[in-house]
PDB file of C-alpha atoms and ligand atoms in Angstrom:
ATOM      1  CA  MET W   1     -18.116  44.055  46.942  1.00 47.00           C
ATOM      2  CA  SER W   2     -20.113  44.447  50.140  1.00 55.00           C
ATOM      3  CA  SER W   3     -23.424  42.594  50.005  1.00 60.00           C
ATOM      4  CA  PRO W   4     -26.562  43.492  51.946  1.00 69.00           C
ATOM      5  CA  PRO W   5     -26.831  41.363  55.132  1.00 72.00           C
ATOM      6  CA  ASP W   6     -29.346  38.977  53.603  1.00 94.00           C
ATOM      7  CA  VAL W   7     -27.259  38.280  50.494  1.00 97.00           C
ATOM      8  CA  ILE W   8     -24.719  35.446  50.632  1.00 97.00           C
ATOM      9  CA  LEU W   9     -21.827  35.654  48.163  1.00 97.00           C
ATOM     10  CA  LEU W  10     -20.109  32.562  46.777  1.00 98.00           C
ATOM     11  CA  ASP W  11     -16.853  33.801  45.212  1.00 98.00           C
ATOM     12  CA  ARG W  12     -14.706  31.290  43.311  1.00 97.00           C
ATOM     13  CA  GLY W  13     -12.244  33.887  42.068  1.00 96.00           C
ATOM     14  CA  ASN W  14     -11.569  34.633  38.383  1.00 94.00           C
ATOM     15  CA  ASN W  15     -14.706  36.780  38.419  1.00 96.00           C
ATOM     16  CA  THR W  16     -16.897  33.736  38.994  1.00 97.00           C
ATOM     17  CA  THR W  17     -19.479  34.451  41.684  1.00 98.00           C
ATOM     18  CA  CYS W  18     -22.964  33.569  42.803  1.00 98.00           C
ATOM     19  CA  SER W  19     -25.147  35.700  45.066  1.00 98.00           C
ATOM     20  CA  VAL W  20     -28.079  34.267  46.998  1.00 98.00           C
ATOM     21  CA  ASN W  21     -30.695  36.388  48.721  1.00 98.00           C
ATOM     22  CA  LEU W  22     -32.007  34.628  51.845  1.00 97.00           C
ATOM     23  CA  HIS W  23     -35.433  35.929  50.816  1.00 97.00           C
ATOM     24  CA  GLY W  24     -36.643  32.770  49.147  1.00 97.00           C
ATOM     25  CA  ALA W  25     -33.064  31.465  48.847  1.00 98.00           C
ATOM     26  CA  THR W  26     -33.301  33.237  45.510  1.00 98.00           C
ATOM     27  CA  ILE W  27     -30.134  33.236  43.451  1.00 98.00           C
ATOM     28  CA  VAL W  28     -29.976  36.840  42.278  1.00 98.00           C
ATOM     29  CA  SER W  29     -26.703  36.706  40.364  1.00 98.00           C
ATOM     30  CA  TRP W  30     -24.465  34.094  38.733  1.00 98.00           C
ATOM     31  CA  ARG W  31     -21.414  35.570  37.002  1.00 98.00           C
ATOM     32  CA  VAL W  32     -19.020  33.501  34.889  1.00 97.00           C
ATOM     33  CA  ASN W  33     -15.882  35.370  33.799  1.00 95.00           C
ATOM     34  CA  ASN W  34     -17.695  38.427  35.091  1.00 96.00           C
ATOM     35  CA  GLN W  35     -20.624  37.904  32.713  1.00 97.00           C
ATOM     36  CA  GLU W  36     -24.060  37.778  34.337  1.00 98.00           C
ATOM     37  CA  GLN W  37     -26.009  34.657  33.292  1.00 98.00           C
ATOM     38  CA  LEU W  38     -29.292  35.380  35.058  1.00 98.00           C
ATOM     39  CA  PHE W  39     -32.003  37.957  34.405  1.00 98.00           C
ATOM     40  CA  VAL W  40     -33.278  40.077  37.274  1.00 98.00           C
ATOM     41  CA  SER W  41     -35.808  42.780  36.479  1.00 98.00           C
ATOM     42  CA  LYS W  42     -34.710  46.350  37.097  1.00 97.00           C
ATOM     43  CA  GLN W  43     -38.035  46.671  38.894  1.00 97.00           C
ATOM     44  CA  ALA W  44     -37.585  43.612  41.104  1.00 97.00           C
ATOM     45  CA  VAL W  45     -38.640  44.070  44.727  1.00 95.00           C
ATOM     46  CA  PHE W  46     -36.127  43.068  47.431  1.00 94.00           C
ATOM     47  CA  ASP W  47     -38.026  44.207  50.525  1.00 91.00           C
ATOM     48  CA  GLY W  48     -39.258  40.707  51.331  1.00 89.00           C
ATOM     49  CA  LYS W  49     -42.836  41.641  50.603  1.00 90.00           C
ATOM     50  CA  LYS W  50     -42.988  39.639  47.377  1.00 94.00           C
ATOM     51  CA  ALA W  51     -40.975  37.165  45.345  1.00 97.00           C
ATOM     52  CA  ILE W  52     -37.931  38.548  43.573  1.00 97.00           C
ATOM     53  CA  ARG W  53     -38.654  38.958  39.853  1.00 98.00           C
ATOM     54  CA  GLY W  54     -35.784  37.066  38.336  1.00 98.00           C
ATOM     55  CA  GLY W  55     -32.764  34.960  39.195  1.00 98.00           C
ATOM     56  CA  VAL W  56     -33.758  31.521  40.462  1.00 98.00           C
ATOM     57  CA  PRO W  57     -36.744  31.607  42.837  1.00 98.00           C
ATOM     58  CA  PHE W  58     -37.362  28.327  44.704  1.00 98.00           C
ATOM     59  CA  ILE W  59     -40.901  27.098  44.099  1.00 98.00           C
ATOM     60  CA  PHE W  60     -42.294  24.843  46.878  1.00 98.00           C
ATOM     61  CA  PRO W  61     -44.647  23.258  48.004  1.00 98.00           C
ATOM     62  CA  GLN W  62     -46.923  24.248  45.126  1.00 98.00           C
ATOM     63  CA  PHE W  63     -46.199  25.299  41.549  1.00 98.00           C
ATOM     64  CA  GLY W  64     -48.917  27.541  40.105  1.00 98.00           C
ATOM     65  CA  ALA W  65     -52.155  28.715  41.662  1.00 97.00           C
ATOM     66  CA  TRP W  66     -52.687  27.434  45.238  1.00 98.00           C
ATOM     67  CA  HIS W  67     -55.902  27.515  47.275  1.00 97.00           C
ATOM     68  CA  LEU W  68     -53.950  27.233  50.552  1.00 98.00           C
ATOM     69  CA  GLY W  69     -51.461  30.027  50.045  1.00 97.00           C
ATOM     70  CA  PRO W  70     -49.641  32.278  47.550  1.00 97.00           C
ATOM     71  CA  GLN W  71     -49.113  31.312  43.921  1.00 98.00           C
ATOM     72  CA  HIS W  72     -45.999  29.155  43.586  1.00 98.00           C
ATOM     73  CA  GLY W  73     -46.053  28.364  47.310  1.00 98.00           C
ATOM     74  CA  PHE W  74     -44.422  30.042  50.307  1.00 98.00           C
ATOM     75  CA  ALA W  75     -40.746  29.013  49.896  1.00 98.00           C
ATOM     76  CA  ARG W  76     -39.798  31.882  47.542  1.00 98.00           C
ATOM     77  CA  THR W  77     -41.202  34.475  49.951  1.00 97.00           C
ATOM     78  CA  SER W  78     -39.853  32.891  53.134  1.00 97.00           C
ATOM     79  CA  THR W  79     -36.575  33.809  54.811  1.00 96.00           C
ATOM     80  CA  TRP W  80     -34.280  30.803  54.593  1.00 98.00           C
ATOM     81  CA  THR W  81     -31.483  29.877  56.985  1.00 98.00           C
ATOM     82  CA  LEU W  82     -27.842  29.844  55.918  1.00 98.00           C
ATOM     83  CA  GLU W  83     -27.095  26.292  57.072  1.00 98.00           C
ATOM     84  CA  SER W  84     -23.412  26.282  56.009  1.00 98.00           C
ATOM     85  CA  PRO W  85     -21.633  29.469  54.898  1.00 98.00           C
ATOM     86  CA  PRO W  86     -19.697  29.516  51.618  1.00 98.00           C
ATOM     87  CA  GLU W  87     -16.754  27.132  51.830  1.00 98.00           C
ATOM     88  CA  ARG W  88     -13.999  26.521  49.287  1.00 98.00           C
ATOM     89  CA  LEU W  89     -13.543  22.820  48.527  1.00 97.00           C
ATOM     90  CA  GLU W  90     -10.264  21.154  47.598  1.00 97.00           C
ATOM     91  CA  SER W  91     -11.448  21.206  43.997  1.00 96.00           C
ATOM     92  CA  GLY W  92     -11.570  24.993  44.123  1.00 97.00           C
ATOM     93  CA  ASP W  93     -15.351  24.916  43.919  1.00 98.00           C
ATOM     94  CA  VAL W  94     -17.328  26.908  46.475  1.00 98.00           C
ATOM     95  CA  GLU W  95     -20.401  25.496  48.159  1.00 98.00           C
ATOM     96  CA  ALA W  96     -23.023  26.815  50.540  1.00 98.00           C
ATOM     97  CA  MET W  97     -26.097  25.215  52.085  1.00 98.00           C
ATOM     98  CA  PHE W  98     -29.451  26.789  52.840  1.00 98.00           C
ATOM     99  CA  SER W  99     -32.459  25.353  54.666  1.00 98.00           C
ATOM    100  CA  LEU W 100     -36.138  25.979  55.166  1.00 98.00           C
ATOM    101  CA  THR W 101     -38.063  24.318  57.992  1.00 98.00           C
ATOM    102  CA  ASP W 102     -41.755  24.386  58.734  1.00 98.00           C
ATOM    103  CA  SER W 103     -42.860  27.247  60.977  1.00 98.00           C
ATOM    104  CA  GLU W 104     -46.026  28.648  62.470  1.00 97.00           C
ATOM    105  CA  HIS W 105     -46.322  30.706  59.285  1.00 96.00           C
ATOM    106  CA  THR W 106     -45.992  27.748  56.917  1.00 98.00           C
ATOM    107  CA  ARG W 107     -48.168  25.504  59.060  1.00 98.00           C
ATOM    108  CA  SER W 108     -50.932  28.128  58.913  1.00 98.00           C
ATOM    109  CA  MET W 109     -51.153  27.326  55.197  1.00 98.00           C
ATOM    110  CA  TRP W 110     -49.804  23.776  54.880  1.00 98.00           C
ATOM    111  CA  ASN W 111     -49.896  21.853  58.120  1.00 98.00           C
ATOM    112  CA  PHE W 112     -47.017  19.461  57.535  1.00 98.00           C
ATOM    113  CA  PRO W 113     -43.574  19.328  59.224  1.00 98.00           C
ATOM    114  CA  PHE W 114     -40.807  19.389  56.622  1.00 98.00           C
ATOM    115  CA  ARG W 115     -37.150  20.327  56.105  1.00 98.00           C
ATOM    116  CA  VAL W 116     -35.703  21.498  52.798  1.00 99.00           C
ATOM    117  CA  PHE W 117     -31.926  21.532  52.281  1.00 98.00           C
ATOM    118  CA  TYR W 118     -30.626  23.460  49.277  1.00 98.00           C
ATOM    119  CA  ARG W 119     -26.927  23.022  48.505  1.00 98.00           C
ATOM    120  CA  LEU W 120     -25.298  25.180  45.826  1.00 98.00           C
ATOM    121  CA  ILE W 121     -21.902  24.395  44.339  1.00 98.00           C
ATOM    122  CA  LEU W 122     -20.183  27.020  42.175  1.00 98.00           C
ATOM    123  CA  ARG W 123     -17.776  25.560  39.644  1.00 98.00           C
ATOM    124  CA  GLU W 124     -15.744  27.338  36.983  1.00 96.00           C
ATOM    125  CA  LYS W 125     -18.514  27.375  34.371  1.00 96.00           C
ATOM    126  CA  GLU W 126     -21.261  25.511  36.240  1.00 98.00           C
ATOM    127  CA  LEU W 127     -23.734  26.048  39.010  1.00 98.00           C
ATOM    128  CA  HIS W 128     -24.999  22.937  40.789  1.00 98.00           C
ATOM    129  CA  PHE W 129     -28.304  22.882  42.669  1.00 98.00           C
ATOM    130  CA  ASN W 130     -28.913  20.001  45.083  1.00 98.00           C
ATOM    131  CA  VAL W 131     -32.308  19.818  46.740  1.00 99.00           C
ATOM    132  CA  SER W 132     -33.660  17.504  49.398  1.00 98.00           C
ATOM    133  CA  VAL W 133     -37.129  17.606  50.935  1.00 99.00           C
ATOM    134  CA  SER W 134     -37.624  15.609  54.154  1.00 98.00           C
ATOM    135  CA  ASN W 135     -40.981  14.667  55.594  1.00 98.00           C
ATOM    136  CA  THR W 136     -40.295  15.110  59.311  1.00 98.00           C
ATOM    137  CA  GLY W 137     -43.895  14.541  60.341  1.00 98.00           C
ATOM    138  CA  HIS W 138     -46.060  11.510  60.975  1.00 98.00           C
ATOM    139  CA  GLU W 139     -48.242  11.653  57.881  1.00 98.00           C
ATOM    140  CA  SER W 140     -47.547  11.580  54.186  1.00 98.00           C
ATOM    141  CA  PHE W 141     -47.741  14.805  52.204  1.00 98.00           C
ATOM    142  CA  ALA W 142     -47.705  15.779  48.522  1.00 98.00           C
ATOM    143  CA  PHE W 143     -45.891  18.726  46.913  1.00 98.00           C
ATOM    144  CA  THR W 144     -44.654  20.088  43.611  1.00 98.00           C
ATOM    145  CA  LEU W 145     -41.283  21.789  43.284  1.00 98.00           C
ATOM    146  CA  LEU W 146     -39.512  23.895  40.631  1.00 98.00           C
ATOM    147  CA  LEU W 147     -36.404  26.013  40.149  1.00 98.00           C
ATOM    148  CA  HIS W 148     -37.839  29.062  38.393  1.00 98.00           C
ATOM    149  CA  THR W 149     -34.734  30.068  36.437  1.00 98.00           C
ATOM    150  CA  TYR W 150     -34.695  33.351  34.500  1.00 98.00           C
ATOM    151  CA  PHE W 151     -31.842  33.250  31.959  1.00 98.00           C
ATOM    152  CA  LYS W 152     -30.444  36.532  30.699  1.00 98.00           C
ATOM    153  CA  VAL W 153     -30.333  36.665  26.876  1.00 98.00           C
ATOM    154  CA  PRO W 154     -29.497  39.370  24.329  1.00 97.00           C
ATOM    155  CA  ASP W 155     -32.703  38.679  22.394  1.00 98.00           C
ATOM    156  CA  VAL W 156     -35.146  35.882  23.230  1.00 98.00           C
ATOM    157  CA  ARG W 157     -36.197  35.777  19.560  1.00 98.00           C
ATOM    158  CA  ARG W 158     -32.760  34.383  18.736  1.00 97.00           C
ATOM    159  CA  CYS W 159     -32.844  31.668  21.382  1.00 98.00           C
ATOM    160  CA  GLN W 160     -33.656  28.035  20.657  1.00 98.00           C
ATOM    161  CA  ILE W 161     -34.301  25.337  23.241  1.00 98.00           C
ATOM    162  CA  GLY W 162     -33.198  21.834  22.264  1.00 98.00           C
ATOM    163  CA  GLY W 163     -34.163  18.664  24.089  1.00 98.00           C
ATOM    164  CA  LEU W 164     -37.960  18.911  24.134  1.00 98.00           C
ATOM    165  CA  LYS W 165     -38.826  17.102  20.897  1.00 98.00           C
ATOM    166  CA  GLY W 166     -41.500  14.443  21.310  1.00 98.00           C
ATOM    167  CA  CYS W 167     -42.587  15.704  24.742  1.00 98.00           C
ATOM    168  CA  THR W 168     -46.182  16.548  25.487  1.00 98.00           C
ATOM    169  CA  TYR W 169     -46.795  19.987  26.888  1.00 98.00           C
ATOM    170  CA  VAL W 170     -49.644  21.850  28.524  1.00 98.00           C
ATOM    171  CA  ASP W 171     -50.027  25.182  26.755  1.00 98.00           C
ATOM    172  CA  LYS W 172     -51.266  27.666  29.376  1.00 98.00           C
ATOM    173  CA  VAL W 173     -51.619  30.286  26.643  1.00 98.00           C
ATOM    174  CA  GLN W 174     -54.175  28.061  24.914  1.00 98.00           C
ATOM    175  CA  ASN W 175     -56.340  27.312  27.953  1.00 97.00           C
ATOM    176  CA  GLY W 176     -54.297  24.310  29.022  1.00 98.00           C
ATOM    177  CA  LEU W 177     -54.654  22.368  25.780  1.00 98.00           C
ATOM    178  CA  VAL W 178     -52.139  19.534  25.474  1.00 98.00           C
ATOM    179  CA  PHE W 179     -49.856  19.226  22.439  1.00 98.00           C
ATOM    180  CA  ARG W 180     -46.814  17.214  21.414  1.00 98.00           C
ATOM    181  CA  GLU W 181     -43.638  19.095  20.579  1.00 98.00           C
ATOM    182  CA  ASP W 182     -42.404  18.107  17.129  1.00 98.00           C
ATOM    183  CA  ARG W 183     -39.550  20.616  16.797  1.00 98.00           C
ATOM    184  CA  ASP W 184     -35.902  19.769  17.409  1.00 98.00           C
ATOM    185  CA  ALA W 185     -35.465  23.306  18.704  1.00 97.00           C
ATOM    186  CA  VAL W 186     -38.201  25.381  20.341  1.00 98.00           C
ATOM    187  CA  ALA W 187     -38.182  29.075  19.470  1.00 98.00           C
ATOM    188  CA  VAL W 188     -40.001  31.765  21.472  1.00 98.00           C
ATOM    189  CA  GLY W 189     -41.454  34.640  19.467  1.00 98.00           C
ATOM    190  CA  GLU W 190     -44.615  35.474  21.441  1.00 98.00           C
ATOM    191  CA  PHE W 191     -46.192  35.125  24.873  1.00 98.00           C
ATOM    192  CA  THR W 192     -45.202  31.576  25.877  1.00 98.00           C
ATOM    193  CA  ASP W 193     -46.189  29.590  28.942  1.00 98.00           C
ATOM    194  CA  ARG W 194     -45.785  25.826  28.570  1.00 98.00           C
ATOM    195  CA  VAL W 195     -45.305  22.924  30.942  1.00 98.00           C
ATOM    196  CA  TYR W 196     -43.347  20.219  29.083  1.00 98.00           C
ATOM    197  CA  GLN W 197     -43.786  16.858  30.772  1.00 98.00           C
ATOM    198  CA  ASP W 198     -41.390  13.937  31.237  1.00 98.00           C
ATOM    199  CA  THR W 199     -38.603  15.791  29.456  1.00 98.00           C
ATOM    200  CA  PRO W 200     -35.129  14.318  28.845  1.00 98.00           C
ATOM    201  CA  PRO W 201     -32.473  15.014  31.507  1.00 98.00           C
ATOM    202  CA  GLU W 202     -30.783  17.624  29.322  1.00 98.00           C
ATOM    203  CA  GLN W 203     -31.885  20.751  27.448  1.00 98.00           C
ATOM    204  CA  ILE W 204     -29.646  23.211  25.637  1.00 98.00           C
ATOM    205  CA  ILE W 205     -30.521  26.876  25.182  1.00 98.00           C
ATOM    206  CA  SER W 206     -28.721  28.683  22.345  1.00 97.00           C
ATOM    207  CA  ASN W 207     -27.811  32.364  22.155  1.00 96.00           C
ATOM    208  CA  VAL W 208     -27.682  33.115  25.831  1.00 95.00           C
ATOM    209  CA  VAL W 209     -25.154  35.670  27.078  1.00 92.00           C
ATOM    210  CA  SER W 210     -22.326  36.333  24.581  1.00 87.00           C
ATOM    211  CA  GLY W 211     -24.066  34.113  22.069  1.00 85.00           C
ATOM    212  CA  ARG W 212     -23.095  31.023  24.019  1.00 94.00           C
ATOM    213  CA  LYS W 213     -25.131  27.971  24.863  1.00 97.00           C
ATOM    214  CA  MET W 214     -26.462  26.992  28.282  1.00 98.00           C
ATOM    215  CA  ARG W 215     -26.783  23.303  29.171  1.00 98.00           C
ATOM    216  CA  VAL W 216     -29.465  22.425  31.662  1.00 98.00           C
ATOM    217  CA  MET W 217     -28.896  18.971  33.201  1.00 98.00           C
ATOM    218  CA  LYS W 218     -31.464  17.568  35.599  1.00 98.00           C
ATOM    219  CA  TYR W 219     -31.919  14.655  37.972  1.00 98.00           C
ATOM    220  CA  ASN W 220     -35.391  13.746  39.236  1.00 98.00           C
ATOM    221  CA  LEU W 221     -36.897  16.969  37.837  1.00 98.00           C
ATOM    222  CA  PRO W 222     -38.828  15.503  34.898  1.00 98.00           C
ATOM    223  CA  ASP W 223     -40.741  18.594  33.820  1.00 98.00           C
ATOM    224  CA  THR W 224     -39.557  21.755  32.049  1.00 98.00           C
ATOM    225  CA  VAL W 225     -41.505  25.012  32.070  1.00 98.00           C
ATOM    226  CA  VAL W 226     -40.830  27.512  29.276  1.00 98.00           C
ATOM    227  CA  TRP W 227     -42.095  31.054  29.880  1.00 98.00           C
ATOM    228  CA  ASN W 228     -41.805  34.511  28.479  1.00 98.00           C
ATOM    229  CA  PRO W 229     -44.575  37.008  29.363  1.00 98.00           C
ATOM    230  CA  TRP W 230     -44.069  39.062  26.207  1.00 98.00           C
ATOM    231  CA  LEU W 231     -45.126  42.676  26.133  1.00 97.00           C
ATOM    232  CA  GLU W 232     -48.792  42.252  26.937  1.00 94.00           C
ATOM    233  CA  ASN W 233     -48.092  40.490  30.243  1.00 96.00           C
ATOM    234  CA  ALA W 234     -44.920  42.393  31.082  1.00 96.00           C
ATOM    235  CA  GLN W 235     -47.011  45.580  31.060  1.00 95.00           C
ATOM    236  CA  ALA W 236     -49.385  43.980  33.580  1.00 96.00           C
ATOM    237  CA  MET W 237     -46.584  43.197  36.066  1.00 96.00           C
ATOM    238  CA  GLY W 238     -45.489  45.964  38.397  1.00 96.00           C
ATOM    239  CA  ASP W 239     -42.060  44.393  38.916  1.00 97.00           C
ATOM    240  CA  PHE W 240     -41.238  43.775  35.273  1.00 97.00           C
ATOM    241  CA  GLY W 241     -40.246  46.565  32.894  1.00 96.00           C
ATOM    242  CA  ASP W 242     -42.210  46.799  29.656  1.00 95.00           C
ATOM    243  CA  GLU W 243     -38.993  46.727  27.653  1.00 96.00           C
ATOM    244  CA  GLU W 244     -37.381  43.827  29.498  1.00 98.00           C
ATOM    245  CA  TYR W 245     -39.126  40.775  28.051  1.00 98.00           C
ATOM    246  CA  PRO W 246     -36.729  40.370  25.042  1.00 98.00           C
ATOM    247  CA  ASN W 247     -33.837  39.910  27.479  1.00 98.00           C
ATOM    248  CA  MET W 248     -35.046  36.865  29.369  1.00 98.00           C
ATOM    249  CA  ILE W 249     -36.215  33.331  28.905  1.00 98.00           C
ATOM    250  CA  CYS W 250     -37.434  31.097  31.688  1.00 98.00           C
ATOM    251  CA  VAL W 251     -36.478  27.437  31.278  1.00 98.00           C
ATOM    252  CA  GLU W 252     -37.462  25.913  34.589  1.00 98.00           C
ATOM    253  CA  ALA W 253     -36.646  22.448  35.894  1.00 98.00           C
ATOM    254  CA  GLY W 254     -39.229  20.931  38.179  1.00 98.00           C
ATOM    255  CA  ARG W 255     -41.587  18.209  39.247  1.00 98.00           C
ATOM    256  CA  VAL W 256     -44.888  19.945  38.569  1.00 98.00           C
ATOM    257  CA  ALA W 257     -47.019  17.792  36.237  1.00 98.00           C
ATOM    258  CA  SER W 258     -47.714  15.358  39.035  1.00 98.00           C
ATOM    259  CA  PRO W 259     -47.019  15.849  42.749  1.00 98.00           C
ATOM    260  CA  VAL W 260     -44.389  14.016  44.759  1.00 98.00           C
ATOM    261  CA  HIS W 261     -46.074  11.867  47.420  1.00 98.00           C
ATOM    262  CA  LEU W 262     -43.644  11.722  50.336  1.00 98.00           C
ATOM    263  CA  PRO W 263     -44.349   9.247  53.156  1.00 98.00           C
ATOM    264  CA  SER W 264     -43.460  10.128  56.732  1.00 98.00           C
ATOM    265  CA  GLY W 265     -39.730   9.915  57.443  1.00 98.00           C
ATOM    266  CA  THR W 266     -38.649   9.770  53.788  1.00 98.00           C
ATOM    267  CA  VAL W 267     -36.640  12.177  51.622  1.00 98.00           C
ATOM    268  CA  PHE W 268     -37.068  13.435  48.042  1.00 99.00           C
ATOM    269  CA  GLU W 269     -33.851  14.405  46.255  1.00 98.00           C
ATOM    270  CA  ALA W 270     -33.317  16.223  42.987  1.00 98.00           C
ATOM    271  CA  SER W 271     -30.611  18.258  41.308  1.00 98.00           C
ATOM    272  CA  GLN W 272     -29.863  20.542  38.412  1.00 98.00           C
ATOM    273  CA  ILE W 273     -26.589  21.591  36.813  1.00 98.00           C
ATOM    274  CA  LEU W 274     -26.397  24.725  34.681  1.00 98.00           C
ATOM    275  CA  GLN W 275     -23.321  24.834  32.471  1.00 98.00           C
ATOM    276  CA  VAL W 276     -22.140  27.682  30.286  1.00 97.00           C
ATOM    277  CA  HIS W 277     -21.082  26.007  27.055  1.00 92.00           C
ATOM    278  CA  TYR W 278     -17.998  27.519  25.454  1.00 75.00           C
ATOM    279  CA  CYS W 279     -17.930  25.150  22.483  1.00 65.00           C
ATOM    280  CA  VAL W 280     -19.587  26.549  19.395  1.00 57.00           C
TER     281      VAL W 280
HETATM  282  O1  LIG H 301     -43.277  29.554  35.380  1.00 97.60           O
HETATM  283  C1  LIG H 301     -44.222  30.200  34.571  1.00 97.60           C
HETATM  284  C2  LIG H 301     -45.314  30.783  35.453  1.00 97.60           C
HETATM  285  O2  LIG H 301     -46.021  29.758  36.103  1.00 97.60           O
HETATM  286  C3  LIG H 301     -46.218  31.641  34.593  1.00 97.60           C
HETATM  287  O3  LIG H 301     -47.519  31.096  34.505  1.00 97.60           O
HETATM  288  C4  LIG H 301     -46.201  32.991  35.295  1.00 97.60           C
HETATM  289  O4  LIG H 301     -47.244  33.070  36.250  1.00 97.60           O
HETATM  290  C5  LIG H 301     -44.819  32.941  35.955  1.00 97.60           C
HETATM  291  O5  LIG H 301     -44.733  31.622  36.457  1.00 97.60           O
HETATM  292  C6  LIG H 301     -44.551  34.007  36.999  1.00 97.60           C
HETATM  293  O6  LIG H 301     -45.355  33.808  38.111  1.00 97.60           O
HETATM  294  P1  LIG H 301     -45.235  34.899  39.311  1.00 97.60           P
HETATM  295  O7  LIG H 301     -46.137  34.392  40.392  1.00 97.60           O
HETATM  296  O8  LIG H 301     -43.780  34.933  39.714  1.00 97.60           O
HETATM  297  O9  LIG H 301     -45.643  36.217  38.710  1.00 97.60           O
END
């Protein structure tokens, strides 16, 4: 399968692959046993002029609206560097490393020197995301960060998200009112846009592709965003088909409720593991 020049293919064999577009270091495909796990809109734009609608866009240095630059920050619309090409490890896993460094463009919005390293490891049924943010300047800076994962599902109305019970969440559909989640499993049957705070290190999403479960395991990414635009908002997006909303659910691991304050010369590290669960 020949990929466009800006798409990096991690191929583990056995029809297990991961494709990363250097535009935003956006993962645009993750196939396990040849089954696609991620949602990418049929109307997604790949010309570099805007963020790719789907897959796993990298949100940095700002989640949400930003007075200094584009919504969700500049990382997902920047061209990243392939730091280390895909390499097969002794374990049979395949890893690749990407990086984003401050530039004249980024400094025009956010005048701080930084270096982000993004290491992906493709296992048989797992995809590992390892992130480090280094403050390479002389003054402290603050940022928020999120992996904006779009999971592909047969019908979002049949999905349930476990692992959020007892967490407070900001409901952006209800003008930012704060609630406490009292359900063992969160269902999505309408326009949903919630920032769950201080969530446990593991969530499980039921009824993803092939009716399986997806485990989301996180380190140092305490918040979980749950989003589905539903029809009314899908119709308002030019890069999202009106009929596509039932086939996706965003469950996004991040540090967004409160910013990371990173002193000069220090490093922030975080990781996420997505695992396709074959047990019933
Ligand atoms: O992650 C959920 C969210 O913050 C929603 O509020 C919605 O704006 C979504 O991100 C998509 O944002 P985008 O800028 O990619 O259209």
